[in-house]
Tab-separated table of C-alpha atoms in Angstrom:
chain	number	residue	atom	x	y	z
A	1	MET	CA	-175.021	15.853	23.794
A	2	ALA	CA	-177.190	16.513	20.685
A	3	GLY	CA	-180.392	14.724	19.370
A	4	GLY	CA	-182.898	15.527	16.807
A	5	PHE	CA	-186.676	17.158	16.932
A	6	ILE	CA	-189.284	14.450	17.185
A	7	ASP	CA	-192.385	13.354	15.214
A	8	VAL	CA	-191.414	16.021	12.088
A	9	PRO	CA	-191.923	14.890	9.028
A	10	ALA	CA	-188.324	15.259	7.814
A	11	PRO	CA	-186.162	14.665	10.769
A	12	ILE	CA	-183.846	17.596	11.462
A	13	VAL	CA	-180.327	16.660	12.859
A	14	PRO	CA	-178.639	19.556	15.156
A	15	THR	CA	-174.905	19.997	14.379
A	16	LEU	CA	-173.196	21.625	17.183
A	17	THR	CA	-170.301	24.469	17.145
A	18	ALA	CA	-167.098	23.750	19.077
A	19	TYR	CA	-168.635	26.010	21.800
A	20	PRO	CA	-170.446	23.767	24.498
A	21	LEU	CA	-173.715	25.123	25.929
A	22	VAL	CA	-174.116	25.658	29.752
A	23	LEU	CA	-177.411	26.015	31.289
A	24	ALA	CA	-177.126	28.781	33.967
A	25	SER	CA	-180.283	27.289	35.783
A	26	ALA	CA	-180.847	24.401	38.864
A	27	SER	CA	-184.557	24.068	37.139
A	28	PRO	CA	-185.341	20.690	36.398
A	29	ARG	CA	-188.300	21.927	34.409
A	30	ARG	CA	-185.745	23.926	31.922
A	31	LEU	CA	-183.693	21.238	31.544
A	32	GLU	CA	-186.360	18.908	30.612
A	33	LEU	CA	-188.111	21.294	28.064
A	34	LEU	CA	-184.486	21.449	26.809
A	35	ARG	CA	-184.179	17.652	26.483
A	36	GLN	CA	-187.928	17.358	24.817
A	37	ILE	CA	-186.420	19.415	21.673
A	38	GLY	CA	-183.214	17.503	21.637
A	39	VAL	CA	-180.758	20.078	23.172
A	40	MET	CA	-178.662	18.298	25.762
A	41	PRO	CA	-176.508	21.046	27.777
A	42	HIS	CA	-172.574	20.267	28.202
A	43	ALA	CA	-173.388	21.445	31.901
A	44	VAL	CA	-175.699	22.435	34.134
A	45	ASP	CA	-174.277	25.329	36.539
A	46	ALA	CA	-176.649	27.444	38.793
A	47	ALA	CA	-176.264	30.866	39.335
A	48	ASP	CA	-176.352	31.731	43.124
A	49	LEU	CA	-178.016	34.952	42.995
A	50	ASP	CA	-180.551	37.148	45.303
A	51	GLU	CA	-183.486	37.125	43.020
A	52	ALA	CA	-185.371	39.528	44.971
A	53	PRO	CA	-187.075	42.484	42.858
A	54	LEU	CA	-185.096	45.596	43.055
A	55	ARG	CA	-187.258	48.971	44.517
A	56	ALA	CA	-190.081	49.873	41.966
A	57	GLU	CA	-188.699	46.987	39.431
A	58	LEU	CA	-191.364	45.942	37.111
A	59	PRO	CA	-192.127	42.510	36.037
A	60	ALA	CA	-190.739	42.494	32.529
A	61	ALA	CA	-187.614	44.538	33.805
A	62	HIS	CA	-187.081	42.015	36.644
A	63	ALA	CA	-187.302	38.857	34.227
A	64	GLN	CA	-184.946	40.339	31.791
A	65	ARG	CA	-182.373	41.219	34.578
A	66	LEU	CA	-182.059	38.077	36.198
A	67	ALA	CA	-181.845	36.126	32.889
A	68	VAL	CA	-178.890	38.314	32.263
A	69	ALA	CA	-177.486	38.059	35.479
A	70	LYS	CA	-177.532	34.159	35.557
A	71	ALA	CA	-175.447	34.191	32.183
A	72	GLN	CA	-173.116	36.449	33.423
A	73	ALA	CA	-172.439	34.831	36.772
A	74	VAL	CA	-171.876	31.473	35.238
A	75	ALA	CA	-169.703	32.633	31.959
A	76	VAL	CA	-166.558	33.309	34.394
A	77	ARG	CA	-166.808	29.475	35.342
A	78	HIS	CA	-167.007	28.301	31.820
A	79	PRO	CA	-164.468	30.142	29.490
A	80	ASP	CA	-165.499	29.506	25.830
A	81	CYS	CA	-168.710	28.070	26.251
A	82	ILE	CA	-172.199	29.365	25.273
A	83	MET	CA	-174.440	30.477	28.464
A	84	LEU	CA	-178.309	30.072	28.670
A	85	GLY	CA	-179.964	32.112	31.431
A	86	ALA	CA	-183.672	32.235	32.238
A	87	ASP	CA	-186.002	33.666	34.390
A	88	THR	CA	-189.929	33.142	34.803
A	89	VAL	CA	-191.973	35.726	36.272
A	90	VAL	CA	-195.677	35.668	37.398
A	91	ALA	CA	-197.219	39.067	37.509
A	92	CYS	CA	-200.562	40.585	38.440
A	93	GLY	CA	-200.480	44.017	37.065
A	94	ARG	CA	-197.486	45.636	38.264
A	95	ARG	CA	-197.340	42.680	40.938
A	96	ILE	CA	-194.400	40.389	41.019
A	97	LEU	CA	-195.739	37.216	42.498
A	98	PRO	CA	-192.856	35.036	44.634
A	99	LYS	CA	-191.514	31.580	44.008
A	100	ALA	CA	-193.635	30.203	46.788
A	101	GLU	CA	-191.558	28.581	49.475
A	102	THR	CA	-194.734	28.389	52.261
A	103	GLU	CA	-198.036	27.203	52.352
A	104	ALA	CA	-198.894	31.046	53.337
A	105	GLN	CA	-196.930	32.410	49.915
A	106	ALA	CA	-198.955	29.706	48.112
A	107	ARG	CA	-202.479	30.382	49.389
A	108	GLN	CA	-201.848	34.125	48.958
A	109	CYS	CA	-200.563	33.618	45.041
A	110	LEU	CA	-203.774	31.148	44.698
A	111	ALA	CA	-206.176	33.420	46.061
A	112	LEU	CA	-204.950	36.671	44.125
A	113	LEU	CA	-204.593	34.453	40.863
A	114	SER	CA	-208.447	32.886	41.412
A	115	GLY	CA	-210.779	34.203	38.875
A	116	ARG	CA	-208.106	36.507	37.240
A	117	ARG	CA	-205.817	36.877	34.260
A	118	HIS	CA	-202.357	37.056	35.103
A	119	ARG	CA	-198.889	37.338	32.754
A	120	VAL	CA	-196.043	35.231	32.931
A	121	LEU	CA	-192.791	36.838	31.749
A	122	GLY	CA	-190.335	34.482	30.284
A	123	GLY	CA	-186.692	36.600	30.202
A	124	VAL	CA	-183.939	34.633	28.152
A	125	CYS	CA	-180.493	35.381	27.387
A	126	VAL	CA	-177.665	33.444	25.665
A	127	MET	CA	-174.265	34.891	26.190
A	128	GLY	CA	-171.663	33.429	23.760
A	129	PRO	CA	-167.771	33.931	23.946
A	130	GLY	CA	-166.601	37.557	24.059
A	131	ASN	CA	-169.747	38.368	26.272
A	132	VAL	CA	-172.034	38.714	23.352
A	133	GLN	CA	-175.843	38.930	24.620
A	134	ARG	CA	-178.693	37.612	22.611
A	135	ARG	CA	-182.002	38.302	24.892
A	136	THR	CA	-185.455	38.276	24.746
A	137	LEU	CA	-188.586	38.376	26.706
A	138	VAL	CA	-191.747	36.554	26.085
A	139	THR	CA	-195.106	37.257	27.517
A	140	SER	CA	-197.957	34.536	27.889
A	141	ALA	CA	-201.392	35.358	29.265
A	142	VAL	CA	-203.021	33.069	31.589
A	143	ARG	CA	-206.662	33.090	33.380
A	144	PHE	CA	-207.579	30.850	36.347
A	145	LYS	CA	-210.994	29.888	37.030
A	146	ARG	CA	-212.724	31.067	40.255
A	147	LEU	CA	-211.048	28.319	42.964
A	148	SER	CA	-213.001	27.293	45.921
A	149	ALA	CA	-211.524	26.870	49.131
A	150	THR	CA	-211.576	23.279	48.836
A	151	GLU	CA	-209.569	23.166	45.494
A	152	ILE	CA	-207.300	25.719	46.868
A	153	ASP	CA	-206.611	23.274	50.235
A	154	ALA	CA	-206.124	20.138	47.937
A	155	TYR	CA	-203.685	21.772	45.973
A	156	ILE	CA	-201.896	23.051	48.913
A	157	ALA	CA	-201.760	19.355	50.016
A	158	SER	CA	-200.388	17.963	46.883
A	159	GLY	CA	-197.007	19.938	47.532
A	160	GLU	CA	-196.973	20.876	43.931
A	161	TRP	CA	-196.735	24.370	44.352
A	162	ARG	CA	-193.195	24.638	46.382
A	163	GLY	CA	-190.355	26.656	44.422
A	164	LYS	CA	-193.021	27.515	41.596
A	165	ALA	CA	-193.099	31.263	40.782
A	166	GLY	CA	-196.715	32.217	41.191
A	167	GLY	CA	-197.338	29.288	43.583
A	168	TYR	CA	-198.774	26.672	40.607
A	169	ALA	CA	-197.250	24.493	37.773
A	170	ILE	CA	-199.160	24.532	34.840
A	171	GLN	CA	-197.483	21.122	33.630
A	172	GLY	CA	-199.266	19.539	36.563
A	173	ARG	CA	-202.582	19.868	38.967
A	174	ALA	CA	-202.996	23.132	38.308
A	175	ALA	CA	-203.830	22.486	34.375
A	176	ALA	CA	-207.075	22.011	35.742
A	177	PHE	CA	-207.498	26.054	36.856
A	178	VAL	CA	-206.630	27.322	33.730
A	179	ALA	CA	-209.867	28.893	31.673
A	180	PHE	CA	-207.770	30.557	29.188
A	181	MET	CA	-203.863	30.770	27.971
A	182	SER	CA	-202.438	32.862	25.126
A	183	GLY	CA	-198.847	32.660	23.976
A	184	SER	CA	-196.151	30.321	24.878
A	185	TYR	CA	-197.198	27.253	26.878
A	186	SER	CA	-193.582	26.116	27.390
A	187	ASN	CA	-192.756	29.853	28.615
A	188	VAL	CA	-195.295	28.856	31.386
A	189	VAL	CA	-193.481	26.059	32.278
A	190	GLY	CA	-190.253	27.501	32.730
A	191	LEU	CA	-188.322	28.108	29.047
A	192	PRO	CA	-189.883	29.570	25.856
A	193	LEU	CA	-188.590	26.934	23.716
A	194	HIS	CA	-189.119	28.767	20.150
A	195	GLU	CA	-187.806	32.065	21.000
A	196	THR	CA	-184.461	29.760	23.039
A	197	VAL	CA	-183.846	27.830	19.851
A	198	ASN	CA	-183.928	31.311	17.840
A	199	LEU	CA	-181.369	32.595	20.270
A	200	LEU	CA	-178.989	29.832	20.199
A	201	ARG	CA	-178.754	29.470	16.168
A	202	GLY	CA	-177.947	33.350	16.386
A	203	ALA	CA	-175.303	32.488	18.459
A	204	GLY	CA	-174.175	29.905	16.020
A	205	TRP	CA	-174.318	27.120	18.539
A	206	TRP	CA	-177.038	25.207	16.313
A	207	ARG	CA	-177.173	25.043	12.875
A	208	ASP	CA	-179.628	22.787	10.804
A	209	THR	CA	-178.914	20.517	8.353
A	210	ALA	CA	-180.911	18.225	6.183
């Protein structure tokens, strides 16, 4: 259920509380990111929510609302556990880009992102027993180079865009499109790890011992 950090001079062994951790997300990327730092959730239970933005909802508010809603929805099924809810939003200005499910959506996203800077907003909510919430919002900035029609066609053919916010995966072939990035890389992948670990520690789930 737990493991240590990797490649640190003095290994740290996490000591877990009596409260199991439940990841309220079906995203394989978030689970893999947690495993990368030695965090193994007791269970993965996706919240079945309508993730469409509310009318006039801004990107930051959307990411925060869904992160909290996912944790709350799953908490009723796992009493006496700590919930981890998260949501990732790709935004151009005030516009929220979809999680691309069709080629047309993916093409629209890539055309909009081509040659421009955009933001990736990661909302995270950790909810402990008693429904005590700890949450944060992390913003990363990414700029794509100008994409040619050939590059867009090749990326669409790869299928990597499917189900990805903004129609791309920075940890995959789309890494070649990134001319600039500022902020948390793991946030762009799907979960800001530094901030998530701090929230878990604050909830009492993870206490470091030498």
